[in-house]
Short mmCIF file of C-alpha atoms in Angstrom, two decimals:
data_model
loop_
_atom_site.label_atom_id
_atom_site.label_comp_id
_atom_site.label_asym_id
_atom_site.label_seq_id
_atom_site.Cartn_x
_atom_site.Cartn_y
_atom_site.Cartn_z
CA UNK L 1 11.49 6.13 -71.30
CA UNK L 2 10.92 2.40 -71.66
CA UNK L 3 7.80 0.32 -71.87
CA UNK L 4 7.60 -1.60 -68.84
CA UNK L 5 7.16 -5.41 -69.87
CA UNK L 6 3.98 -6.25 -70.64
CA UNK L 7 3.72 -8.96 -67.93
CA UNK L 8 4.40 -5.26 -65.45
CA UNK L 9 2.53 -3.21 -67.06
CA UNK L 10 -0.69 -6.25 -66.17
CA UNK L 11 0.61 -6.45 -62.96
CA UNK L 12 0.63 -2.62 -62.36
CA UNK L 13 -3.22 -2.27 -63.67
CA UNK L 14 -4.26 -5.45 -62.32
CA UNK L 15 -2.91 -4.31 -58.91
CA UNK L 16 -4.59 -0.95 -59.18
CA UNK L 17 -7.87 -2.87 -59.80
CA UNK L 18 -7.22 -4.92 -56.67
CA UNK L 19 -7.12 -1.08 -55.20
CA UNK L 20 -10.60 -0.30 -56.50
CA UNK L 21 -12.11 -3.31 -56.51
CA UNK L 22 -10.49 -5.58 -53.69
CA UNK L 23 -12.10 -5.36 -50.45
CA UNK L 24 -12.38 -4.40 -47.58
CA UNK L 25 -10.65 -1.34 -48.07
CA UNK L 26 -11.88 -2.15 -51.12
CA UNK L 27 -14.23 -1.20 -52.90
CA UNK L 28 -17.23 -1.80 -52.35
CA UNK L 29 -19.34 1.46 -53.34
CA UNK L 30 -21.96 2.33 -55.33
CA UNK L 31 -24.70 4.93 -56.05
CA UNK L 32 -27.44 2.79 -54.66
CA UNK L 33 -27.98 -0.48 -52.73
CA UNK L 34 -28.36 -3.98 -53.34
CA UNK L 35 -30.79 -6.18 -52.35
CA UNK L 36 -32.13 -9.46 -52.34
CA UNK L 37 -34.14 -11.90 -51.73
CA UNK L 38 -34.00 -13.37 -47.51
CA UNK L 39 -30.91 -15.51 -47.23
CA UNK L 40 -29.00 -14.50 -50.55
CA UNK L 41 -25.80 -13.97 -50.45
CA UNK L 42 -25.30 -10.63 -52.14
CA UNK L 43 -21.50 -9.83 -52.94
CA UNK L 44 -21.20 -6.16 -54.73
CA UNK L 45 -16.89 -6.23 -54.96
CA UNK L 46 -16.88 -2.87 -57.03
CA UNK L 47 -18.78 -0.54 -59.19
CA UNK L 48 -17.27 2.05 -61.71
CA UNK L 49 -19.35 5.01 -62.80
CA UNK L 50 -19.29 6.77 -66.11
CA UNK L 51 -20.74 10.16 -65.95
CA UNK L 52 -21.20 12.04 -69.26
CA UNK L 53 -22.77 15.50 -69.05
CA UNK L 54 -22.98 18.66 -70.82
CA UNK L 55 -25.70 21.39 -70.20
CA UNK L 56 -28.22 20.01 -68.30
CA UNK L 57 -28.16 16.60 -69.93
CA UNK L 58 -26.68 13.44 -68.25
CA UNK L 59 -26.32 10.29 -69.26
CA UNK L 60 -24.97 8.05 -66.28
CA UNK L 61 -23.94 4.14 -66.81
CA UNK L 62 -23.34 2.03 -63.81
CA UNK L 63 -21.04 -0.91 -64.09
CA UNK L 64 -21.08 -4.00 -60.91
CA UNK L 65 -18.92 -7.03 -60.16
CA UNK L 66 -22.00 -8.21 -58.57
CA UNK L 67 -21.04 -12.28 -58.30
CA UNK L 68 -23.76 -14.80 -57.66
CA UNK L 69 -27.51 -15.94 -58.74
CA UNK L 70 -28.67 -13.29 -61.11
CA UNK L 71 -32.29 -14.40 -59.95
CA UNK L 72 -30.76 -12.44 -56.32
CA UNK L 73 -29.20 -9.62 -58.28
CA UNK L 74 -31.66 -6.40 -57.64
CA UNK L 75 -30.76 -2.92 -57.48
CA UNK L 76 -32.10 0.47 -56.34
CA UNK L 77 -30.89 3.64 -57.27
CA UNK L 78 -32.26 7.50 -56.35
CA UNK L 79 -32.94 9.35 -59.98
CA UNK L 80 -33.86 12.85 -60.48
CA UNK L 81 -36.64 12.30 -63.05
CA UNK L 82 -39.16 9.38 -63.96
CA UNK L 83 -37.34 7.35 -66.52
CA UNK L 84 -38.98 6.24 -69.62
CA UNK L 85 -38.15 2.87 -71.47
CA UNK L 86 -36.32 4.95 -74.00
CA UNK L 87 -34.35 6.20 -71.63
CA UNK L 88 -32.55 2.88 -70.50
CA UNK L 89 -30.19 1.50 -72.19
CA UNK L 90 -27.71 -1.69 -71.92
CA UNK L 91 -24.08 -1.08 -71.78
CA UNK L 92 -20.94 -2.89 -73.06
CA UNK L 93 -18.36 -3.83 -70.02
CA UNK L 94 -15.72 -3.82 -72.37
CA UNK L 95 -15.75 -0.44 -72.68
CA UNK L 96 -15.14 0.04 -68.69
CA UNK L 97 -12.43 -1.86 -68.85
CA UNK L 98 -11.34 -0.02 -71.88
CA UNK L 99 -11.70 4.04 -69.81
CA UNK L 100 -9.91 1.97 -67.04
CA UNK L 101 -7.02 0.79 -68.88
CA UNK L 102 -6.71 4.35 -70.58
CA UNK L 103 -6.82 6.35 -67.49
CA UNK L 104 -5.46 4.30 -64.78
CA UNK L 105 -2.37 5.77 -62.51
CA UNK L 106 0.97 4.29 -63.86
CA UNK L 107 4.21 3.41 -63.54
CA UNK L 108 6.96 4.67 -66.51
CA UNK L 109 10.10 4.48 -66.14
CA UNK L 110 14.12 6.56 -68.31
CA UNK L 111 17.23 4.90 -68.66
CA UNK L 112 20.28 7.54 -67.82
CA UNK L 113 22.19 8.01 -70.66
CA UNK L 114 26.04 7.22 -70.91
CA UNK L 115 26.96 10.10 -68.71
CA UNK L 116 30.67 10.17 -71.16
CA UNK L 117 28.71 10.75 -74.21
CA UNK L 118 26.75 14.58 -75.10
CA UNK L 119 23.67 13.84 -73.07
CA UNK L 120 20.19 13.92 -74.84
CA UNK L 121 17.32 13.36 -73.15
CA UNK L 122 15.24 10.07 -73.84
CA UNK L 123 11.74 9.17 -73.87
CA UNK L 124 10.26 5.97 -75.04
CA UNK L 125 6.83 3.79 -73.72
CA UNK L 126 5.14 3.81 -70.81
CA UNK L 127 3.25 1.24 -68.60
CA UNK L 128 1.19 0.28 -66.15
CA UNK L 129 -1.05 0.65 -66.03
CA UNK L 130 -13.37 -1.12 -60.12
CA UNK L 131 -37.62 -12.13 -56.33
CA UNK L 132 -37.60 -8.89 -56.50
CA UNK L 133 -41.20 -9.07 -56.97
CA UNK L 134 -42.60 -5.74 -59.40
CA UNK L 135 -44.98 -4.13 -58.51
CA UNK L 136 -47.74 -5.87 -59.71
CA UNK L 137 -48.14 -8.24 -57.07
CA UNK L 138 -49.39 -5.21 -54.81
CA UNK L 139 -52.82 -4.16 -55.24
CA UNK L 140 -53.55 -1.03 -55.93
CA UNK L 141 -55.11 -0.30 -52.00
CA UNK L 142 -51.51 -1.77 -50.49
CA UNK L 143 -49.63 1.04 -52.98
CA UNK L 144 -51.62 3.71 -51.95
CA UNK L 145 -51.28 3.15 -48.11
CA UNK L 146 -47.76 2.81 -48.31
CA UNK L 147 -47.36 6.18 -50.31
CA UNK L 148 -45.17 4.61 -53.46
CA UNK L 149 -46.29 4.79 -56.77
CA UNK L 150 -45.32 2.97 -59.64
CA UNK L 151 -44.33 5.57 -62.47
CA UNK L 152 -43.06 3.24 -64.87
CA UNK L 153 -42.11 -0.15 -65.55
CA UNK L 154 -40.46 -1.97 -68.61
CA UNK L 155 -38.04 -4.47 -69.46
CA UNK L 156 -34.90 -3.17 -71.03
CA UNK L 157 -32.25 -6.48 -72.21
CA UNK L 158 -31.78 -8.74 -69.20
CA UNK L 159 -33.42 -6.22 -67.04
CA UNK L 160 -37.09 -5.78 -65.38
CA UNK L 161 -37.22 -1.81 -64.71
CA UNK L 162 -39.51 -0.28 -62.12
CA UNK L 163 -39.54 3.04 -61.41
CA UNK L 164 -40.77 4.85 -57.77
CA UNK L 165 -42.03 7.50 -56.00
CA UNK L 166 -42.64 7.72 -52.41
CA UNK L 167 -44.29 9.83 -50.17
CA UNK L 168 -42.56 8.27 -47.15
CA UNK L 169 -39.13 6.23 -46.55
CA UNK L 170 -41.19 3.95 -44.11
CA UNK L 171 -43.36 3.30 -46.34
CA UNK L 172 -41.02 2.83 -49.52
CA UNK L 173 -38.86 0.61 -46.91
CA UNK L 174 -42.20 -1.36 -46.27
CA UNK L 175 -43.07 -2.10 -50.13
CA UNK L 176 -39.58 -2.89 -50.75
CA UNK L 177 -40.06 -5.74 -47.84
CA UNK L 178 -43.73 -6.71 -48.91
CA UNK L 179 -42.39 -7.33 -52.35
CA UNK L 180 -39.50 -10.00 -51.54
CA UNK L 181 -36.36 -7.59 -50.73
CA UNK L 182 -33.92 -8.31 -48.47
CA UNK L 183 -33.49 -4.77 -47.44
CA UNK L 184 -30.12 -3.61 -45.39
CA UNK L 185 -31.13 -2.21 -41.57
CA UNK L 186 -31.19 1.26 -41.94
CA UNK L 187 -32.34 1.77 -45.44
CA UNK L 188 -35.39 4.01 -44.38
CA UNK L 189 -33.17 6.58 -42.89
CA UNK L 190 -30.79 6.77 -45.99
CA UNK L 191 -33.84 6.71 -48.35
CA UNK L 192 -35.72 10.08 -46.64
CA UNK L 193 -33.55 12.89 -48.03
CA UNK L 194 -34.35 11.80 -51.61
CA UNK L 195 -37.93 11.44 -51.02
CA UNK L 196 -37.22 15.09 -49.65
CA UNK L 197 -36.02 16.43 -52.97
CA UNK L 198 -38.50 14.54 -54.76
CA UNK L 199 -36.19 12.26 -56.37
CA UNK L 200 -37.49 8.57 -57.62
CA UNK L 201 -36.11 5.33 -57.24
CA UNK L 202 -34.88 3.55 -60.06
CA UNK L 203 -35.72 -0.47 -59.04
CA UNK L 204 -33.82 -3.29 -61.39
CA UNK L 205 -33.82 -7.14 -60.98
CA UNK L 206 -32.54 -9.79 -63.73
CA UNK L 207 -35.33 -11.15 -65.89
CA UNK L 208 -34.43 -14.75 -66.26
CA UNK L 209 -35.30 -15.79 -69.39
CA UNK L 210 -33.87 -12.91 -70.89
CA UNK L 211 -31.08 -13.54 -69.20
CA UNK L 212 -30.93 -17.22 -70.40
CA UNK L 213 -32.07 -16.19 -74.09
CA UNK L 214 -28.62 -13.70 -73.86
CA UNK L 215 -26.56 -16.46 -73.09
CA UNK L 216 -24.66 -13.98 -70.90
CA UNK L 217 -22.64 -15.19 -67.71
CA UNK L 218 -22.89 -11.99 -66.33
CA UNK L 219 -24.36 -8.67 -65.99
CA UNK L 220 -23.93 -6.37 -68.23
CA UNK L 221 -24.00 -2.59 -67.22
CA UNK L 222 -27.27 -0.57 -67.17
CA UNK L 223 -27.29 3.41 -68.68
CA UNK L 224 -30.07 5.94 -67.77
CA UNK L 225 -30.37 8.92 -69.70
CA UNK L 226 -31.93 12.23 -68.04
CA UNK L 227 -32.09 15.95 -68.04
CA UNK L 228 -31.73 17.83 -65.08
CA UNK L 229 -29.68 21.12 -63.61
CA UNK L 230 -28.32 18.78 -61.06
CA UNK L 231 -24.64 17.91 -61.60
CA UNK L 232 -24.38 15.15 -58.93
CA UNK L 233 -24.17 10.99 -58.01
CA UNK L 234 -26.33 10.04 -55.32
CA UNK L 235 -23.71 7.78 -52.94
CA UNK L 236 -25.45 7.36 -49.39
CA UNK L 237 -27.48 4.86 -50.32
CA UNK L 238 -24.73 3.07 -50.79
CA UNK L 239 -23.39 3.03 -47.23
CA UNK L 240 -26.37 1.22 -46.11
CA UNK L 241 -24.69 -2.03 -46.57
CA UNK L 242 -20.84 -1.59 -46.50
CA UNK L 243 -18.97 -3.45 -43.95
CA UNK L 244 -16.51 -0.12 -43.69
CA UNK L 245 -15.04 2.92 -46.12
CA UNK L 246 -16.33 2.66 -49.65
CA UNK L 247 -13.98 3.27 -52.96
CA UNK L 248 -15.51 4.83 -55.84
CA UNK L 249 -14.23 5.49 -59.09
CA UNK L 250 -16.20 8.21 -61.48
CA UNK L 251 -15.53 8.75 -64.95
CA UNK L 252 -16.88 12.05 -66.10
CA UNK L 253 -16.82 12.91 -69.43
CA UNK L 254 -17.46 16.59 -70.25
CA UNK L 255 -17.22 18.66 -72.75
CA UNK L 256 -14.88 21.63 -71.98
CA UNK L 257 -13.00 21.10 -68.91
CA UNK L 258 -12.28 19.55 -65.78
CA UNK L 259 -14.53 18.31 -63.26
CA UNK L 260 -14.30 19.14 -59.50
CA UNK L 261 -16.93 18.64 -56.63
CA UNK L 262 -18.55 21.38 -55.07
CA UNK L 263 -19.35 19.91 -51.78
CA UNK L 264 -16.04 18.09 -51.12
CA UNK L 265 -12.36 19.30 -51.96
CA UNK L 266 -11.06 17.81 -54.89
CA UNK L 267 -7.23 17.01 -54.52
CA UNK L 268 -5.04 16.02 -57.26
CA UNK L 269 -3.00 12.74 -56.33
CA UNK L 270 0.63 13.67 -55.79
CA UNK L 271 2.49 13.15 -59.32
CA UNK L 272 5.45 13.01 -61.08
CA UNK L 273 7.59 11.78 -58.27
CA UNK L 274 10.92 10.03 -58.60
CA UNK L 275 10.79 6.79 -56.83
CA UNK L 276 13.35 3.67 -55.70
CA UNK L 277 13.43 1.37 -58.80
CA UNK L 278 12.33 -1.66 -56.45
CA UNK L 279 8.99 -0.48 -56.78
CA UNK L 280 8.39 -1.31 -59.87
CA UNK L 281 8.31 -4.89 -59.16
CA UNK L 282 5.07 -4.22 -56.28
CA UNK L 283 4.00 -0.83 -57.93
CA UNK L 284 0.33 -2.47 -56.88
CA UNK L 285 1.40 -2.33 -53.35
CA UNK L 286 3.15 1.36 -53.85
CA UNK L 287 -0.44 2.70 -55.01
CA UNK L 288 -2.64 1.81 -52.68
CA UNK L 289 -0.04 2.69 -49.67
CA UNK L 290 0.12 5.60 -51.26
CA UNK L 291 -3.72 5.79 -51.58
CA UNK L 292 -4.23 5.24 -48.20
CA UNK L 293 -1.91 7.60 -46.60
CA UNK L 294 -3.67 10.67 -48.85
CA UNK L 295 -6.60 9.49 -47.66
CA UNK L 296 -5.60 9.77 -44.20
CA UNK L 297 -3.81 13.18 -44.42
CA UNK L 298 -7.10 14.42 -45.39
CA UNK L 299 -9.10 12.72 -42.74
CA UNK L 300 -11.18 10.59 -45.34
CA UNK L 301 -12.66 13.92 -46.78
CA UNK L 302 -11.21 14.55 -50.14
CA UNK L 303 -11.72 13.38 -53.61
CA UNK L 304 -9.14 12.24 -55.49
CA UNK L 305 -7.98 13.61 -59.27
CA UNK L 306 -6.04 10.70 -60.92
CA UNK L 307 -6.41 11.66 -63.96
CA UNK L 308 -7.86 14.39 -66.53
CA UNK L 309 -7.15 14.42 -70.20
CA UNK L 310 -8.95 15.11 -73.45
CA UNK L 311 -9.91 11.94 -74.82
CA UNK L 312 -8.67 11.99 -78.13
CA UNK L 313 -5.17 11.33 -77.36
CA UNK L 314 -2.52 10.38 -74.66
CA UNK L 315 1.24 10.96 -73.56
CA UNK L 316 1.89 8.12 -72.44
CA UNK L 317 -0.40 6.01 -72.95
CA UNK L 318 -1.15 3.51 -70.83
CA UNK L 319 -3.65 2.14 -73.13
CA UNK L 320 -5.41 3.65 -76.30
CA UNK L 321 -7.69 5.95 -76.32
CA UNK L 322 -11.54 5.32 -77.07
CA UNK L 323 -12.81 5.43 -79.82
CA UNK L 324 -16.19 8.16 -81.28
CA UNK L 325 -17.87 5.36 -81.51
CA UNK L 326 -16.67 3.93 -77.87
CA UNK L 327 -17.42 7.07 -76.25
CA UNK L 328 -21.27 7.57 -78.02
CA UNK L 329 -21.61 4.02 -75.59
CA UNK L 330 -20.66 5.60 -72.66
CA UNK L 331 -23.45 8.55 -73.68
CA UNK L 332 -21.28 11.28 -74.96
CA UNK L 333 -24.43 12.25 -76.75
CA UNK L 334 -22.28 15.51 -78.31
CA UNK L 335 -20.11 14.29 -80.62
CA UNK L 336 -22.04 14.39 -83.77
CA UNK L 337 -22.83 17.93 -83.21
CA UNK L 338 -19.22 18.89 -82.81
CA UNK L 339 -17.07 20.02 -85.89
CA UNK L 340 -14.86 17.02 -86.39
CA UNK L 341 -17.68 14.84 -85.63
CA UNK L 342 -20.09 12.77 -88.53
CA UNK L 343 -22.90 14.71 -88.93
CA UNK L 344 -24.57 16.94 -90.89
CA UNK L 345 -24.23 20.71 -91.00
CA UNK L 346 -24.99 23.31 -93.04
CA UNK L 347 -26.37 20.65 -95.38
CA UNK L 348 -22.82 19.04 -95.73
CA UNK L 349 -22.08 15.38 -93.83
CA UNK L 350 -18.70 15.81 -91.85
CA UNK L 351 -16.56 13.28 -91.19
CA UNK L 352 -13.77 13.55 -88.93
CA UNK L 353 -10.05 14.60 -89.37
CA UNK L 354 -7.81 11.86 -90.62
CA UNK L 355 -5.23 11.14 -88.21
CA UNK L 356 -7.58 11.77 -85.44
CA UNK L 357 -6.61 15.06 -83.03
CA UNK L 358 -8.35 16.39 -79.67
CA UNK L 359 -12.15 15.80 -79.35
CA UNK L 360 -14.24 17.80 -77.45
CA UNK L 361 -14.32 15.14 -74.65
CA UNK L 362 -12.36 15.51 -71.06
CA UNK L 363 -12.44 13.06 -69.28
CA UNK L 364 -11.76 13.50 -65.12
CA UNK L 365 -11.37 9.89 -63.40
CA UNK L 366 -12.03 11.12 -59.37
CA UNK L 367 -11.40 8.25 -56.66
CA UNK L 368 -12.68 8.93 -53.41
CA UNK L 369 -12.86 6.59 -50.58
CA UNK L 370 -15.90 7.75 -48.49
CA UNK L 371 -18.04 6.38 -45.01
CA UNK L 372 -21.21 7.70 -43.95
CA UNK L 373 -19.22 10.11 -41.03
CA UNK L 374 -16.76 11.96 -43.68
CA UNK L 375 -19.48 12.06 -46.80
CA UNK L 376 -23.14 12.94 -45.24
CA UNK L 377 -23.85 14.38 -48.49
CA UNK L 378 -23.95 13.25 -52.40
CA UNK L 379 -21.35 14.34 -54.51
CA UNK L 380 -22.21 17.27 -56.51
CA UNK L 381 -19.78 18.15 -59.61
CA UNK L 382 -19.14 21.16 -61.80
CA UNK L 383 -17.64 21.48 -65.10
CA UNK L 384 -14.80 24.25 -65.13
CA UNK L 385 -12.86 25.54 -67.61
CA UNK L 386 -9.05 23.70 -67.30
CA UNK L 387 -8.06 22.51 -69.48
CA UNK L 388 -4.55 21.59 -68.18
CA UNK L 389 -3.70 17.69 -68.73
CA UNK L 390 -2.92 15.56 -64.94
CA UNK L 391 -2.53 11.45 -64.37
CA UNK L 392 -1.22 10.12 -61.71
CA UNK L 393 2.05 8.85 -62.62
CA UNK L 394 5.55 7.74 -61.04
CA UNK L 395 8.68 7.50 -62.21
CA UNK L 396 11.70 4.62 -61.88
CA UNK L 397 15.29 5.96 -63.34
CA UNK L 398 17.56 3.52 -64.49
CA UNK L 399 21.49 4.53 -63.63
CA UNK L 400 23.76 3.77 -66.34
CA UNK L 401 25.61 0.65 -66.35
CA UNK L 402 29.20 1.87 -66.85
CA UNK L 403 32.05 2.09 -65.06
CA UNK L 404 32.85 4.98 -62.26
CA UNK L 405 35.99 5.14 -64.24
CA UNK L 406 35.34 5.17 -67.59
CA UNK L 407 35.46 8.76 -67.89
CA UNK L 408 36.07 12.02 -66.08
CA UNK L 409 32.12 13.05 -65.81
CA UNK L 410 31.33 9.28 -64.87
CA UNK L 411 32.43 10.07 -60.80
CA UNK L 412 30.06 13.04 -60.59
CA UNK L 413 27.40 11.27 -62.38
CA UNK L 414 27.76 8.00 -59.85
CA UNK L 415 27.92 10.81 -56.86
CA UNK L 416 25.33 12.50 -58.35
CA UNK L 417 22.92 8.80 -58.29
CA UNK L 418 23.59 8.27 -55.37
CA UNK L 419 22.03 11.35 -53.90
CA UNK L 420 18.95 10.74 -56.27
CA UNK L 421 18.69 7.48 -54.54
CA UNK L 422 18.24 8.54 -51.12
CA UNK L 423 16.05 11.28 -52.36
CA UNK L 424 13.57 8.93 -53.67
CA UNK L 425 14.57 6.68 -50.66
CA UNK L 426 12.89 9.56 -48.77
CA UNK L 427 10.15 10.27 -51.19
CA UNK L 428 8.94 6.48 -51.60
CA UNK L 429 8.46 6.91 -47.30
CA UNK L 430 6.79 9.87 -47.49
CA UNK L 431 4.22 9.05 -49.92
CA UNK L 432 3.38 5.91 -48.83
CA UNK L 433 3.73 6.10 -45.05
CA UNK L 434 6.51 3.26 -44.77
CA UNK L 435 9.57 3.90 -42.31
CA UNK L 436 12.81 5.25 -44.23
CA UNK L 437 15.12 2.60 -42.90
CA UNK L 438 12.64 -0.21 -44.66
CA UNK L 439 12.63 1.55 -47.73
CA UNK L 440 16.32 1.94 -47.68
CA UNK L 441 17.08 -1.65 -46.46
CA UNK L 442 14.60 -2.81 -49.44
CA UNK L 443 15.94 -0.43 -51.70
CA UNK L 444 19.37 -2.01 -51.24
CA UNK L 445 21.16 0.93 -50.52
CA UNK L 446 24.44 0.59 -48.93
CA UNK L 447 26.23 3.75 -47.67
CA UNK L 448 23.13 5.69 -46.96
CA UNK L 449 21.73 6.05 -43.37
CA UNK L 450 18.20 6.86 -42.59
CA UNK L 451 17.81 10.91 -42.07
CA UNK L 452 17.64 12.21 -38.80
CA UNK L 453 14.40 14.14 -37.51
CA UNK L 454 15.01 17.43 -38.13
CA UNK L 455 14.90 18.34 -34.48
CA UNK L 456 17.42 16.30 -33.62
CA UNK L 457 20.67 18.47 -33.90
CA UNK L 458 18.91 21.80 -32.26
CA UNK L 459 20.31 21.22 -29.11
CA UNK L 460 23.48 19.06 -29.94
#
């Protein structure tokens, strides 16, 4: 196998981005909802969603292309628990793009061998690689009428923190409104179930002159920290403002196994596929195609597997993998306890194995593309036991360059290409949804008609 050039392998993760993070297919999702002040221009083009969990500990960090004022940028998300200071933390971006790069679907592609020498199978590279005024401008009176309460309140980096409770959406909907948010229409209605299970709201706008002192051009991500025996992302909130479908990309990072949702079947991406070589010039375009017609075949209610490995090493690798230290800030809180992992136990400080080796980290990237019709509930997750390595991943083959007649086996090995052509002729159209006789026409191939329908030649 041979790394694709780098200038491909950009173009193959870039395009995926443009999957997650263009619109309006794109992706636009999140766990909560924006809002703003009256007459901002709020633009949320993607959020990615790194879930680390083990037991009934979960530390969640929430990354945004949000793009305009940051005095416009405010965000409210449903939390299980009232978060303390200590419990909020500010992330590093790099490292999103970092799980991205590592577990995004990809392209790789073998070179046949000389079919007149002993064959021997190859391998090499791979490639290819989503003012809000606080509280205290309400009076105490104005709180207590509405039914919200202010729990707790703090500035954590760039970021002033309030957290809710509310007795009733109306009236959460109302103090929102009173206190300078630019609320989307229907936001009461989405907010009542989580006032129902007693959840609070987790209320952040951009504290200037922070901000300024930072000299930061942009957000950076915000973590939580929080125990609970709920396994689950709150995503209806979300919906209040999307123009259409919402994509969503979680990262969960787990100890033992594979993640899956409980609510919603989880579906593994078809994989491993052979596919016309053309693609790899527009694999962006192949993926989300592809994307969309799995999406369709299960009527918009599926989550997608793309990929689920253990994080301490690769094959291929589309990019490295993270780092102990990387991972500890994304909240993989366990690693120091592990053996392998720097610590102390038994009164001796381990370090861990030279050369590096497995970790006890999986991670399971899910996609899921999601409206408020096909996802009326919150995705809830389990941890199980499988162990078994996936990624999303397609596959160009190269024919040999020779000649037909430089030796005896060279005939049955050009016979034999040309069937594998029109296989993944056929394959490229029935992944992505594209008519047969475009794929072959693009594809080049000469000598190979389109397949009939099988119900053709019944009667004939």
């Amino acid at each position: 196998m041979k790394p694709i050039p780098f200038r491909q392998s950009m173009l193959a993760m870039l395009m995926f981005a443009a999957i997650a993070l263009g619109r309006p297919h794109d992706a636009r999702a999140f766990c909560g909802f924006y809002v703003g002040k009256a007459n901002a221009s709020l633009i949320n083009h993607a959020s990615q969603v790194v879930v680390a969990h083990r037991d009934d500990k979960t530390v969640i960090s929430l990354m945004n292309d949000y793009q305009g004022e940051p005095s416009e940028f405010a965000l409210v998300v449903p939390v299980l628990v009232v978060l303390q200071k200590g419990q909020v933390h500010i992330g590093d971006r790099e490292l999103f793009t970092k799980l991205d790069a590592y577990s995004a679907p990809r392209l790789v592609e073998y070179f046949d061998p000389n079919p007149c020498e002993i064959m021997r199978p190859m391998a090499m590279g791979a490639a290819g690689a989503m003012d809000m005024a606080k509280s205290s401008a309400r009076n105490e009176a104005e709180m207590k009428t509405l039914g919200v309460t202010i729990e707790a309140e703090y500035t954590v980096g760039e970021y002033d923190i309030v957290i809710l409770s509310a007795k009733e959406s109306s009236g959460l909907e109302t103090w929102l409104q009173q206190s300078g948010y630019r609320v989307p229409l229907g936001a009461s209605r989405a907010l009542a179930p989580y006032i129902r299970q007693d959840m609070k709201f987790f209320v952040a706008k951009v504290n200037l002159t922070e901000h300024r002192r930072a000299g930061l051009t942009y957000l950076r991500p915000l973590q939580f920290a929080f125990e609970s025996p709920k396994f689950m992302l709150p995503i209806r909130l979300g919906m209040i403002n999307a123009q259409g479908p919402q994509d969503l990309i979680v990262y969960l990072l787990t100890e033992n196994g594979r993640v899956e949702t409980t609510n919603y079947r989880t579906v593994k991406l078809p994989s491993g596929m052979d596919i016309p070589e053309y693609v790899g010039g527009e694999f962006g375009d192949f993926y989300k195609a592809m994307f969309n017609q799995q999406v369709k075949r299960n009527d918009m209610r599926a989550v997608f597997t793309e990929y689920v490995w253990n994080m301490g090493w690769c094959d291929p690798c589309a990019a490295p993998p993270l780092s102990r230290e990387e991972l500890k800030g994304l909240g993989v809180f366990w690693l120091d306890e592990q053996p392998g992992g720097v610590g102390m136990r038994g009164g001796v400080m381990m370090y861990p194995p030279i050369g590096g080796g497995a970790l006890p980290v999986m991670l399971t990237r899910l996609h899921v593309r999601y409206s408020a019709d096909t996802f009326p509930e919150d995705l809830a997750f389990q941890e199980t036991q499988d162990q078994e390595n996936f990624q999303a991943r397609y596959v160009l083959r190269h024919a040999w360059k020779g000649s037909r007649e430089a030796c005896p086996a060279a005939k049955s090995y050009f016979e034999e290409v040309n069937r594998r052509r029109g296989q993944e002729a056929e394959t490229l159209a029935d992944l992505t949804g594209w008519t047969i006789g475009d794929v072959i026409k693009k594809a080049g191939l000469k000598g190979i008609e389109a397949p009939k329908p099988w119900w053709q030649n019944i009667w004939d």
